[in-house]
mmCIF file of C-alpha atoms and ligand atoms in Angstrom:
data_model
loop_
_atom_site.group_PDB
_atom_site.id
_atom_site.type_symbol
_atom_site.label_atom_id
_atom_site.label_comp_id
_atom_site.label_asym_id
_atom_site.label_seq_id
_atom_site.Cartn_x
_atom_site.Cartn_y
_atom_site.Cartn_z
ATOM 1 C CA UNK M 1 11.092 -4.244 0.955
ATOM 2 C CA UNK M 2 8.766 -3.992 3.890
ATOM 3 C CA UNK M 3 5.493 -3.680 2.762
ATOM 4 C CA UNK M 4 3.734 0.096 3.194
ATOM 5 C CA UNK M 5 1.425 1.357 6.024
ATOM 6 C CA UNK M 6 -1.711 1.989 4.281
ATOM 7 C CA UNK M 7 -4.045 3.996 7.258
ATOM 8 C CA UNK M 8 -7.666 3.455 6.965
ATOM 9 C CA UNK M 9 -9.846 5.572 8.526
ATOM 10 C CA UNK M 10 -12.835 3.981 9.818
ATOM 11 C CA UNK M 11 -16.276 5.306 9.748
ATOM 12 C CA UNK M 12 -19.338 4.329 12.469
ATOM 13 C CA UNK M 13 -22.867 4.253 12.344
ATOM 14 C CA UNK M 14 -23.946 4.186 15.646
ATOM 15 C CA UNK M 15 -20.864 2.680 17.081
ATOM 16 C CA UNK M 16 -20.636 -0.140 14.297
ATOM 17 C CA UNK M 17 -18.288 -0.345 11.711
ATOM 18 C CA UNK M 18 -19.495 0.561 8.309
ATOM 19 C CA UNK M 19 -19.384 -2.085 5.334
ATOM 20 C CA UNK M 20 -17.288 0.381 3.205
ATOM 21 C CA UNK M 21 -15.208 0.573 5.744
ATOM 22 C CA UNK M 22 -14.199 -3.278 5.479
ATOM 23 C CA UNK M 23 -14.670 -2.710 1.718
ATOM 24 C CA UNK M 24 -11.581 0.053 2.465
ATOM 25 C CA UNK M 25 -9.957 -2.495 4.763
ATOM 26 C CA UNK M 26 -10.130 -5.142 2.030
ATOM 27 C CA UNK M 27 -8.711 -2.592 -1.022
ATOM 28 C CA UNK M 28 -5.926 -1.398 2.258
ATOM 29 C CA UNK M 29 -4.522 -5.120 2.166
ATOM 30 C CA UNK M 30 -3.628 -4.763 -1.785
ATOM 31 C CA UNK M 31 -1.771 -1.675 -0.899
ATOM 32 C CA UNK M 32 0.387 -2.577 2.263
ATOM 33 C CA UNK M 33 -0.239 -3.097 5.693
ATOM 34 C CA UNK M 34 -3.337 -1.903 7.124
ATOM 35 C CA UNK M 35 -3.779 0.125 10.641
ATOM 36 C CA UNK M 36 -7.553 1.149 11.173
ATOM 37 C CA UNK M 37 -7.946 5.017 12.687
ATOM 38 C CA UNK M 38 -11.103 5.507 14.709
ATOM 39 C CA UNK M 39 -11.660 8.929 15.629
ATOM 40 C CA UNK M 40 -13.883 8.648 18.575
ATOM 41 C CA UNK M 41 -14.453 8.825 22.095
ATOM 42 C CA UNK M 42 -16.072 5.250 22.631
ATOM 43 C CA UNK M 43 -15.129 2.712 20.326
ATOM 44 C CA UNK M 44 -16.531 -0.722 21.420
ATOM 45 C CA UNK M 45 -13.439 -3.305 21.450
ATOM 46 C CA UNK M 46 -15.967 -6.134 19.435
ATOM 47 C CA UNK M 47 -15.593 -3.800 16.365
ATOM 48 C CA UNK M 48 -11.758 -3.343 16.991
ATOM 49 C CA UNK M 49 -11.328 -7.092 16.941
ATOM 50 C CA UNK M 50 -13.486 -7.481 13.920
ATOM 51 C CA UNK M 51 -11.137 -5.108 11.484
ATOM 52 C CA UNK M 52 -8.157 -7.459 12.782
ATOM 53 C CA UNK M 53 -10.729 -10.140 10.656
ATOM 54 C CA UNK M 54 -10.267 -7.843 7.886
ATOM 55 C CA UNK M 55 -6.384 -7.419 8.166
ATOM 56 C CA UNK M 56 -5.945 -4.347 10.787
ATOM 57 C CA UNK M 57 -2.628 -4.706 12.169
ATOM 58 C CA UNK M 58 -3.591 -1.724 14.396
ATOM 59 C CA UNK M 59 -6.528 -0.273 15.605
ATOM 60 C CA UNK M 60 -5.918 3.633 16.249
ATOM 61 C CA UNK M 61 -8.067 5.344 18.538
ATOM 62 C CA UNK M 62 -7.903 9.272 18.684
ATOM 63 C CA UNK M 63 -10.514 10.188 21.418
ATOM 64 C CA UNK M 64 -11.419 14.539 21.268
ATOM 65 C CA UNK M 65 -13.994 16.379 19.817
ATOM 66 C CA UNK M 66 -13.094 16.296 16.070
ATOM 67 C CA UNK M 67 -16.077 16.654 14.662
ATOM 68 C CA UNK M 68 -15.271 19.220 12.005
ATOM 69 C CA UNK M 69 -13.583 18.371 9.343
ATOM 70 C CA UNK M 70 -10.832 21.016 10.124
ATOM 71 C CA UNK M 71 -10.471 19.243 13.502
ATOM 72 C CA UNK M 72 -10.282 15.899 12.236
ATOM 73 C CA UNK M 73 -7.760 16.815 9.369
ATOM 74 C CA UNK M 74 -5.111 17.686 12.232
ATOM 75 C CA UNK M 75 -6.230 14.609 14.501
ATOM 76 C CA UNK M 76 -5.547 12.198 11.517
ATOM 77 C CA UNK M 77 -2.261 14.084 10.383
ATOM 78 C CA UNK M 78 -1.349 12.918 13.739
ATOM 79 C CA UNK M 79 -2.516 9.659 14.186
ATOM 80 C CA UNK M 80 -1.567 8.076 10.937
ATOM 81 C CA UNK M 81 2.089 8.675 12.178
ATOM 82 C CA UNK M 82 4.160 7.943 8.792
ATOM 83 C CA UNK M 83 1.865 5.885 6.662
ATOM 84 C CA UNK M 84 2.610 6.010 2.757
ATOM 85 C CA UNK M 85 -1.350 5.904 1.943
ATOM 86 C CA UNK M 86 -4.260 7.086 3.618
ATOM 87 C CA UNK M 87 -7.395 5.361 2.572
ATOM 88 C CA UNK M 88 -10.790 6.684 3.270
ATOM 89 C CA UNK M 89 -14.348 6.087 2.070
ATOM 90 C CA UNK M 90 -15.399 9.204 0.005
ATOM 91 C CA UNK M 91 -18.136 10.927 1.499
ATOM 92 C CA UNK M 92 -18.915 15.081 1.488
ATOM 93 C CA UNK M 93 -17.157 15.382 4.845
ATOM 94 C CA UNK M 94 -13.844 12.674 3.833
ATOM 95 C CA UNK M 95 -13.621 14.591 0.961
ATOM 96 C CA UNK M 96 -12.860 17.325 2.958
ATOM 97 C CA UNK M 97 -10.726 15.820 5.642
ATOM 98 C CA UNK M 98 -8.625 14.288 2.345
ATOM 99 C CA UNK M 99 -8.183 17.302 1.158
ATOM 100 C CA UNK M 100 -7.323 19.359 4.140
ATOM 101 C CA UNK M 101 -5.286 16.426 5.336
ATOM 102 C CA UNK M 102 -3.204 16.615 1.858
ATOM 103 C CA UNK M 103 -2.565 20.370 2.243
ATOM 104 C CA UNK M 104 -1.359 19.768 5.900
ATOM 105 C CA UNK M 105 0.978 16.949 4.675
ATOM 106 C CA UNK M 106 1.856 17.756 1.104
ATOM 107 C CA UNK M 107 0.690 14.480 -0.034
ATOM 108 C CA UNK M 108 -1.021 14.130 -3.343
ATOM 109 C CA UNK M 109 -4.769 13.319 -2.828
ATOM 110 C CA UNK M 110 -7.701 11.343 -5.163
ATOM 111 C CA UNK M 111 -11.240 11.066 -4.201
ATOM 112 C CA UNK M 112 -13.842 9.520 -5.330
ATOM 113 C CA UNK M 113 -11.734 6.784 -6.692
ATOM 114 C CA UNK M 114 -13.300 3.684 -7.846
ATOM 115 C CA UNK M 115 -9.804 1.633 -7.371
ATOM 116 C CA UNK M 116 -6.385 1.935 -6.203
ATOM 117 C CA UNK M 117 -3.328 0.143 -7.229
ATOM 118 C CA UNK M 118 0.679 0.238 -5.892
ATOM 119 C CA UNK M 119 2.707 -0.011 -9.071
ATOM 120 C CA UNK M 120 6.488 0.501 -8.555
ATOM 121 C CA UNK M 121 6.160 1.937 -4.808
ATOM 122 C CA UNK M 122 3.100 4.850 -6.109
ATOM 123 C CA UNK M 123 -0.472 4.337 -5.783
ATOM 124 C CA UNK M 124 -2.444 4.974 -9.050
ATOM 125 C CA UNK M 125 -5.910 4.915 -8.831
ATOM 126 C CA UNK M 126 -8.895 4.750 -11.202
ATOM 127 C CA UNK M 127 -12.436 7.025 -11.346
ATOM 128 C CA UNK M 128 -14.523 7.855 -13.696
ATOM 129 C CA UNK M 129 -15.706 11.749 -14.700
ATOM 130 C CA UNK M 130 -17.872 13.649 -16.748
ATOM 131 C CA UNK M 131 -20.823 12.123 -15.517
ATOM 132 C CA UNK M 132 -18.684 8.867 -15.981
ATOM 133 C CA UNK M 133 -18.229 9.353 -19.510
ATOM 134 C CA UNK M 134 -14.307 9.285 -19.156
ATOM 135 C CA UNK M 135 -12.025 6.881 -16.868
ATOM 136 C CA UNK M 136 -9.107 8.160 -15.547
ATOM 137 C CA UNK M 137 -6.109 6.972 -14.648
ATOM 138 C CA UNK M 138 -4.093 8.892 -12.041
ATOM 139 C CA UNK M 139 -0.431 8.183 -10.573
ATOM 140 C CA UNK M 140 0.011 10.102 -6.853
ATOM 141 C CA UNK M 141 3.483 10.954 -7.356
ATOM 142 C CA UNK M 142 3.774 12.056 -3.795
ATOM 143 C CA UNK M 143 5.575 10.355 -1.096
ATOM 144 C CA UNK M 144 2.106 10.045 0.989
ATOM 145 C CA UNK M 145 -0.932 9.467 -1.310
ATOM 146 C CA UNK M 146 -4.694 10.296 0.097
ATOM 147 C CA UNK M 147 -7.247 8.331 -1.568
ATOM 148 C CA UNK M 148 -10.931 8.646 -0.842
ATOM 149 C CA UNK M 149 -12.313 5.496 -2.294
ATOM 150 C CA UNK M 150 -16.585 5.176 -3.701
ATOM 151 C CA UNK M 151 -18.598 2.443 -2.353
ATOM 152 C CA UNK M 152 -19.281 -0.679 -3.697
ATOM 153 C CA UNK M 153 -16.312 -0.681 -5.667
ATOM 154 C CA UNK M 154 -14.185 -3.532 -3.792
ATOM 155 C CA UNK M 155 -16.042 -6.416 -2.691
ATOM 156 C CA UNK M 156 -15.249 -6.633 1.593
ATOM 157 C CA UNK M 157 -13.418 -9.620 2.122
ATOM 158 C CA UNK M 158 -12.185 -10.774 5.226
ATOM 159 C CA UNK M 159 -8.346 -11.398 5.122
ATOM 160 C CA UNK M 160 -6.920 -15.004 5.291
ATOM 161 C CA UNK M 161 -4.388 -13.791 7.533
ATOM 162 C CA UNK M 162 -6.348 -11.870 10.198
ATOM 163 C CA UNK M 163 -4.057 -8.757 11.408
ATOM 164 C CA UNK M 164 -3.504 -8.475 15.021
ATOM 165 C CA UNK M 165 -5.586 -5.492 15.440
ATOM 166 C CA UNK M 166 -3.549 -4.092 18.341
ATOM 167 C CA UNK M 167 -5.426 -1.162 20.022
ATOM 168 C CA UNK M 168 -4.087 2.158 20.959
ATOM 169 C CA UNK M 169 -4.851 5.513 22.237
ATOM 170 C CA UNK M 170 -3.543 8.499 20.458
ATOM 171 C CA UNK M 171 -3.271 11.521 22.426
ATOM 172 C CA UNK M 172 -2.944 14.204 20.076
ATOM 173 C CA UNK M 173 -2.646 18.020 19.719
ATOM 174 C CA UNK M 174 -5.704 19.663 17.959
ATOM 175 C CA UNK M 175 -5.168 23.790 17.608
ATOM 176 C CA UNK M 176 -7.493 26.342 19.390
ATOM 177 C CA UNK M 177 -11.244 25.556 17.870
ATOM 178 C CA UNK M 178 -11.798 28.731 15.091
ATOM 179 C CA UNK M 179 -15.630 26.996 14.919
ATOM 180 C CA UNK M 180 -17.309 24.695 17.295
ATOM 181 C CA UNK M 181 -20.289 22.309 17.149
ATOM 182 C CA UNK M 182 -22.884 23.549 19.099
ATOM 183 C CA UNK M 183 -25.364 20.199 18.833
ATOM 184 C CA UNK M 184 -25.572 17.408 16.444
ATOM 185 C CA UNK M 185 -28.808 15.629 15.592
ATOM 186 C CA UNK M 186 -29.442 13.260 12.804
ATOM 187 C CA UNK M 187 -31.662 13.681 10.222
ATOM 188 C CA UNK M 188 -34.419 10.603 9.962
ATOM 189 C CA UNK M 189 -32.665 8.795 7.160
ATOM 190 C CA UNK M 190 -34.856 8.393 4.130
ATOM 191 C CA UNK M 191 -36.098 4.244 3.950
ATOM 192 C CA UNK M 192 -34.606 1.293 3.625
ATOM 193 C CA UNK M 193 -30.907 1.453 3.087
ATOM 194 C CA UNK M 194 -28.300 4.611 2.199
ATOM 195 C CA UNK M 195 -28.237 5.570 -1.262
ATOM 196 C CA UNK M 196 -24.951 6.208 -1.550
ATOM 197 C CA UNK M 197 -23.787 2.858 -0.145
ATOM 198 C CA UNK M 198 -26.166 0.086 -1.142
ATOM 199 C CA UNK M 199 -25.095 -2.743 -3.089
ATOM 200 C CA UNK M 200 -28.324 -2.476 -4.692
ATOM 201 C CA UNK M 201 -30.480 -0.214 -5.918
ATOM 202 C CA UNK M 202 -33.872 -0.253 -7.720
ATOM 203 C CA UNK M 203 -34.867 3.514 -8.995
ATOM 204 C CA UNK M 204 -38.583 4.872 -10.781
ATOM 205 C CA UNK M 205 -39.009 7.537 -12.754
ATOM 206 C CA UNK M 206 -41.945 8.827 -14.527
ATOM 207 C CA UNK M 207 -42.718 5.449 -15.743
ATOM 208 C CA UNK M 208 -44.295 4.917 -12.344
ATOM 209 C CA UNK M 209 -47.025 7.559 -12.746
ATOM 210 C CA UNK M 210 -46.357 8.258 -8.962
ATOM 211 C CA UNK M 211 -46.907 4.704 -7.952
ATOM 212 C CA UNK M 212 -43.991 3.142 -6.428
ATOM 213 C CA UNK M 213 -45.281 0.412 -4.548
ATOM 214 C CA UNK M 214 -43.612 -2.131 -6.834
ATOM 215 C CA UNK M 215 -40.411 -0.386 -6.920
ATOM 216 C CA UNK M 216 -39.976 -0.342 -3.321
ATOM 217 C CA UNK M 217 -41.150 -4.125 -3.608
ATOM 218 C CA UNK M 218 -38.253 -5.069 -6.120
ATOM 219 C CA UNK M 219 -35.804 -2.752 -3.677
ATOM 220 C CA UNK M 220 -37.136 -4.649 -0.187
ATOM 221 C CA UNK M 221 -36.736 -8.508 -2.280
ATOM 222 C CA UNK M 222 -32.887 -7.281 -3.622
ATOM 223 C CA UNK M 223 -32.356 -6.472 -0.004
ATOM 224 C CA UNK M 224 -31.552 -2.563 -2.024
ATOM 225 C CA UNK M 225 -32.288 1.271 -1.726
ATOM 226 C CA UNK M 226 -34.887 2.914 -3.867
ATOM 227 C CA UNK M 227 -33.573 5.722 -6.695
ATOM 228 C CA UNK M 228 -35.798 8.017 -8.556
ATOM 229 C CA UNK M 229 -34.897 10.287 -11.370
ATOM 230 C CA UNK M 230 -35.580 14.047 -10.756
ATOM 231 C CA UNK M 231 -39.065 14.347 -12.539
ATOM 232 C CA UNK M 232 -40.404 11.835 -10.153
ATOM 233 C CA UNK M 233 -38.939 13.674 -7.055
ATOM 234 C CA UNK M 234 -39.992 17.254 -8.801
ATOM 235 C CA UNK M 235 -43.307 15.774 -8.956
ATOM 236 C CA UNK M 236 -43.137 15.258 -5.135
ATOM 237 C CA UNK M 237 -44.035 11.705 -5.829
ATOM 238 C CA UNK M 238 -40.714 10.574 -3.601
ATOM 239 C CA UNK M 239 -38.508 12.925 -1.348
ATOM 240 C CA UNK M 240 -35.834 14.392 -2.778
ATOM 241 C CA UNK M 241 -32.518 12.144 -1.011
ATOM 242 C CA UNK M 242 -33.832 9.364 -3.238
ATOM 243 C CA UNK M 243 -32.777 11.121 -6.672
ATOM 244 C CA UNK M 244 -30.176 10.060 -8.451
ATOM 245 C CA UNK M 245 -27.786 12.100 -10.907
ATOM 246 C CA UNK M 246 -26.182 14.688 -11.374
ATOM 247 C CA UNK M 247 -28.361 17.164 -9.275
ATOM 248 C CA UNK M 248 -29.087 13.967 -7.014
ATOM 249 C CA UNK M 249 -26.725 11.311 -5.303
ATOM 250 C CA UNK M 250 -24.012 9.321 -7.434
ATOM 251 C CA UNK M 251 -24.604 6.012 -7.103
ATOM 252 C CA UNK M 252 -22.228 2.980 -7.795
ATOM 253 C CA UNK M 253 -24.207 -0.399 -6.999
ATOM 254 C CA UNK M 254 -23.585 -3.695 -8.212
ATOM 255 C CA UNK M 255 -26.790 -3.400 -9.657
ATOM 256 C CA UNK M 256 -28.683 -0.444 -10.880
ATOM 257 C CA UNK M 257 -32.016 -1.148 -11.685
ATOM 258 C CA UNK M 258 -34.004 1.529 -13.673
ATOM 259 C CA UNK M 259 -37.747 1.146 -14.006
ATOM 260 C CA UNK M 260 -39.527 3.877 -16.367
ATOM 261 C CA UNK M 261 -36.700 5.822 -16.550
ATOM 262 C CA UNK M 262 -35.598 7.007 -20.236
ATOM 263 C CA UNK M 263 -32.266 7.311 -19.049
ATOM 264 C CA UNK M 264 -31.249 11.585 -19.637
ATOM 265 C CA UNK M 265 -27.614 12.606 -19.511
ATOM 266 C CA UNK M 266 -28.553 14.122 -16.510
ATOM 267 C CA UNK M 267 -29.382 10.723 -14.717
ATOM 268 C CA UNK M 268 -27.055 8.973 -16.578
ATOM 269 C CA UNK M 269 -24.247 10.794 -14.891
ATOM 270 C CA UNK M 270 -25.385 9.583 -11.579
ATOM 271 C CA UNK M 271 -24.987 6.176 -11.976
ATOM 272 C CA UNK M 272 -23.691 5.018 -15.503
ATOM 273 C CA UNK M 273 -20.386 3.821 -13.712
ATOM 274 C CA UNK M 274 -22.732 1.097 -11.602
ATOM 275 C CA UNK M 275 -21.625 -2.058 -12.000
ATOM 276 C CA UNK M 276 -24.668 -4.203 -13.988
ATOM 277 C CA UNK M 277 -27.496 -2.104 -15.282
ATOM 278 C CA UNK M 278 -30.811 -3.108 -15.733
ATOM 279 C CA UNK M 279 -33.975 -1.481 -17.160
ATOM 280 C CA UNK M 280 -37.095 -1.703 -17.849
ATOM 281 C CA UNK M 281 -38.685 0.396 -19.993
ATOM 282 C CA UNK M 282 -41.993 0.439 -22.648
ATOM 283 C CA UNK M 283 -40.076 2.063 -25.347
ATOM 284 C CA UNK M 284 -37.502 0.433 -26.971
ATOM 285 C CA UNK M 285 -35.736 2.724 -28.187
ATOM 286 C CA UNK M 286 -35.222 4.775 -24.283
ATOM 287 C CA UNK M 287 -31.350 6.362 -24.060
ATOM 288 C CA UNK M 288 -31.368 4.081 -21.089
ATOM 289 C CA UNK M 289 -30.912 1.012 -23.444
ATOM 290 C CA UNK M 290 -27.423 2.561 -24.785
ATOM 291 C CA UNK M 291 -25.731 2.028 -21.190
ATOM 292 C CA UNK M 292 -27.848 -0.957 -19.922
ATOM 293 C CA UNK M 293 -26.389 -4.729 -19.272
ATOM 294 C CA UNK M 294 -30.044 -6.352 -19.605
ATOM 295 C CA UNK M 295 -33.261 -4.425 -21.310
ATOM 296 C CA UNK M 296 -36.698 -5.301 -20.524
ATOM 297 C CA UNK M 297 -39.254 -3.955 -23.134
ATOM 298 C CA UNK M 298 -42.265 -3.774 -21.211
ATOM 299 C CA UNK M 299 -44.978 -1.679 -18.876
ATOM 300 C CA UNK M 300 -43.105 -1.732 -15.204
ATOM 301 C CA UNK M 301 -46.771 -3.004 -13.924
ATOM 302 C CA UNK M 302 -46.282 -6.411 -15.795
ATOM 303 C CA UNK M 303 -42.529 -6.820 -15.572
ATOM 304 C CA UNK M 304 -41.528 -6.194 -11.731
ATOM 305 C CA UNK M 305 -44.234 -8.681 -10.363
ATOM 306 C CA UNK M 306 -43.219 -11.392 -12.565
ATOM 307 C CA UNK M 307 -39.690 -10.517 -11.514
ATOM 308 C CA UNK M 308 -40.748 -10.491 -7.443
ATOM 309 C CA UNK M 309 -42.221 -13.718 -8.033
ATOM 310 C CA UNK M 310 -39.311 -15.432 -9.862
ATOM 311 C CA UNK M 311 -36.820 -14.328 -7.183
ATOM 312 C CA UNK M 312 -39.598 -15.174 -4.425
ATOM 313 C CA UNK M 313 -39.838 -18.589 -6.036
ATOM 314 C CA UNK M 314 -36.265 -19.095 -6.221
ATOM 315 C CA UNK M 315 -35.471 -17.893 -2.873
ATOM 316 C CA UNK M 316 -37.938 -20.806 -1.505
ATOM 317 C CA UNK M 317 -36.600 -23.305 -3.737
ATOM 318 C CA UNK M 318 -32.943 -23.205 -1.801
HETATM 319 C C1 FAD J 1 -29.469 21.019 -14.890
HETATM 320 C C2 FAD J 1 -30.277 19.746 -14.830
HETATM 321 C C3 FAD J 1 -29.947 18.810 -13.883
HETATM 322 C C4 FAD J 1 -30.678 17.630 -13.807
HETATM 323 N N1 FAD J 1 -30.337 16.682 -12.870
HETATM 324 C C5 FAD J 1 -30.990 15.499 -12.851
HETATM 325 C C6 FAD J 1 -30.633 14.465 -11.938
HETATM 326 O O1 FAD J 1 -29.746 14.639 -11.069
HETATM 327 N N2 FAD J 1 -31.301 13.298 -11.988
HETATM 328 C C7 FAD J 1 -32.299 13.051 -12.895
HETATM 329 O O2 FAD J 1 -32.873 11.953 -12.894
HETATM 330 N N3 FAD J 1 -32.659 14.007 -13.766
HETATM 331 C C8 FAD J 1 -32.058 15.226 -13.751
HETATM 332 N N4 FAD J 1 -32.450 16.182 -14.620
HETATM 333 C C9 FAD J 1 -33.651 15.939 -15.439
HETATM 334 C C10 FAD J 1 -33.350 15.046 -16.645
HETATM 335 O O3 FAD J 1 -32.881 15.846 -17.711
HETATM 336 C C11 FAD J 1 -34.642 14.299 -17.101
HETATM 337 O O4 FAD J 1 -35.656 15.245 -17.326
HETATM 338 C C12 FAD J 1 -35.133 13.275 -16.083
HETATM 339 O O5 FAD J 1 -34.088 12.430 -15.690
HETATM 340 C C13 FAD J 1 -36.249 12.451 -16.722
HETATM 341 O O6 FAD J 1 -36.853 11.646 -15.751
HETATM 342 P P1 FAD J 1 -37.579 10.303 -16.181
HETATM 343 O O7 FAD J 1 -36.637 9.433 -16.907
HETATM 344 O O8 FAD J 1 -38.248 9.775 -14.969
HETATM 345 O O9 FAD J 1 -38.744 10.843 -17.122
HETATM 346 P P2 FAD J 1 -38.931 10.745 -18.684
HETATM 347 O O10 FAD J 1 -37.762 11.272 -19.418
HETATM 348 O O11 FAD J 1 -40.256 11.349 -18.963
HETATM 349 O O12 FAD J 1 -38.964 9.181 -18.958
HETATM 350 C C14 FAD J 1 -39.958 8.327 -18.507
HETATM 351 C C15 FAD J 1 -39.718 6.977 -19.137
HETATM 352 O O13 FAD J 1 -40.645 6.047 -18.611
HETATM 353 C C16 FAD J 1 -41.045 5.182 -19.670
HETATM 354 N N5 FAD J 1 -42.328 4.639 -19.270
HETATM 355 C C17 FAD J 1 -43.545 5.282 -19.234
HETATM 356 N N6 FAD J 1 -44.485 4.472 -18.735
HETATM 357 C C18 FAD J 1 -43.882 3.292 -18.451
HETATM 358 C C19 FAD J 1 -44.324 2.064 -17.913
HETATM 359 N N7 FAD J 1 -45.600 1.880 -17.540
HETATM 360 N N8 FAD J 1 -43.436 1.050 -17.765
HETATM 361 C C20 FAD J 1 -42.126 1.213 -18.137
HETATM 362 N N9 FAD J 1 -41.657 2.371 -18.659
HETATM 363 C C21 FAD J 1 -42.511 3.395 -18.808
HETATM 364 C C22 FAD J 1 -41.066 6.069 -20.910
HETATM 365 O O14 FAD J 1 -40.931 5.280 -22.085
HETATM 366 C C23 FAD J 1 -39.862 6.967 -20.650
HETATM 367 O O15 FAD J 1 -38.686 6.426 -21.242
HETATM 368 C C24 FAD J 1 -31.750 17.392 -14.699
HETATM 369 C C25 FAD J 1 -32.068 18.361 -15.665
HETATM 370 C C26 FAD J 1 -31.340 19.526 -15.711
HETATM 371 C C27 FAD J 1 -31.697 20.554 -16.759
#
């Protein structure tokens, strides 16, 4: 049985490929074959050769203003041709390309998947809801299945087979513009790395008092983004695009770290499905305790500088 074409579109920041983009690349290559879609008008050929080191067979470039998601729902309908699974990392505007996309093609759609699987020619995937209190299995039963996968929930590997990473122009049909951007500008991103995306991230709360020197410390050592829970933002201690939860962002790290955080249902939901959880907290008996890996009981102001050290010290000592 040939194996399936599993189309993964690929998302830039400014004109590099994102890392969970390769992390979608990597979770592609357990599915089928991969073909990377790039929807954009100058894609620099570097970046096209480096997704054949992640296992793009074909690199897909569909060149036209499809900036709105309406635009690039018919562009990719196109340009992924007759693959079996469409792979995408789940962001606001992917969730609404996978969705339009699966009402253009009748295909069944996930998002915000932490995993994907082909079992008997389907793709089932795996997420977790309810403020990640349930996990869910789910079988697309669908000839084409739409997947929008989370961060930081497949490690990017490169493939041992690198895929040929052809490159190609699609020329395709986009219907009369019912909207139109008038002018894109980008917001100045909040420090350090995305929130959504980091592999690591090291979040205050209350516990701080306001201070989060040592919590941007601990984030800028773990090479992380820096969280907050909403007291601390409502307090106007830290903007706003740092909270986590269910009002905030929905984080899945490899490590959470929560410092003076007690760890409310309502943060909880934003980043109990993270995969090791640390915190740190003077009371022992916090909520945050219930869902954590490793507990700390301690003041913040004594724990995180011993911790910087340590992982100071043992960074020198390689
Ligand atoms: C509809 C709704 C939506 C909400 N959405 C969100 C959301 O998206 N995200 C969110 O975070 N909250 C949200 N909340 C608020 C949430 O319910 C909690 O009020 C909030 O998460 C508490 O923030 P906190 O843990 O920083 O503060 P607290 O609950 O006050 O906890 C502070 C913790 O710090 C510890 N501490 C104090 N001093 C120190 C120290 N020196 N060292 C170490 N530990 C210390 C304390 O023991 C305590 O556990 C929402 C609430 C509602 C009603």
């Amino acid at each position: 049985m040939t194996a399936a074409t599993v189309a993964v579109l690929v998302e830039l920041r400014d004109g590099a490929v994102t890392r969970p983009t390769y992390e979608a690349m990597t979770l592609a290559r357990s599915l089928g074959t991969p073909v990377a879609v790039v929807l954009a008008d100058d894609f620099d050929p570097a970046e096209g050769a480096r997704l054949g080191t992640y296992g793009a067979a074909e690199v897909r470039i569909v060149a036209g203003d499809v900036r709105l998601p309406s635009r690039a729902a018919a562009a990719l309908k196109q340009a992924v041709g007759d693959a079996a699974v469409v792979l995408m990392v789940s962001t606001f505007v992917n969730k609404e390309i996978a969705a339009r996309l699966a009402v253009a093609t009748g295909a069944g759609v996930v998002v915000d998947a932490a995993g994907a699987e082909m079992i008997d020619g389907r793709v089932e995937t795996t997420q977790t809801v309810f403020a990640a209190t349930w996990n869910v299995r789910t079988r697309i039963e669908s000839e084409r299945a739409i997947v929008a996968i989370r961060p930081n929930t497949t490690m990017a590997e490169p493939a041992e087979v690198p895929g040929v990473a052809a490159e190609s122009v699609v020329t395709v049909d986009l219907p009369a513009a019912r909207e139109s951007v008038v002018s894109v500008e980008p917001v100045p991103a909040p420090e350090g790395v995305p929130l959504a995306e980091a592999p690591v991230v090291v979040s205050g709360g209350r516990g701080t008092n306001g201070d989060y020197t040592l919590v941007r410390r601990m984030a800028e050592v773990l090479g992380g983004a820096v969280g907050a829970s909403r007291d601390a933002t409502d307090e106007g201690w830290i903007s706003h695009e740092h909270m986590v939860g269910q009002t905030g962002t929905t984080v899945t790290p490899a490590l959470y770290l929560a410092c003076g955080i007690s760890g409310a249902v309502h943060h909880r939901g934003g980043m109990q499905a993270s995969g090791t959880i640390v915190a740190v907290n003077i009371d022992p008996d916090a909520p945050i305790f219930e869902i954590s890996d490793f507990g700390v009981v301690g003041d913040l102001g004594d724990v995180l500088p011993q911790a910087i050290a340590r992982i100071e010290e043992r960074r020198r000592a390689r």
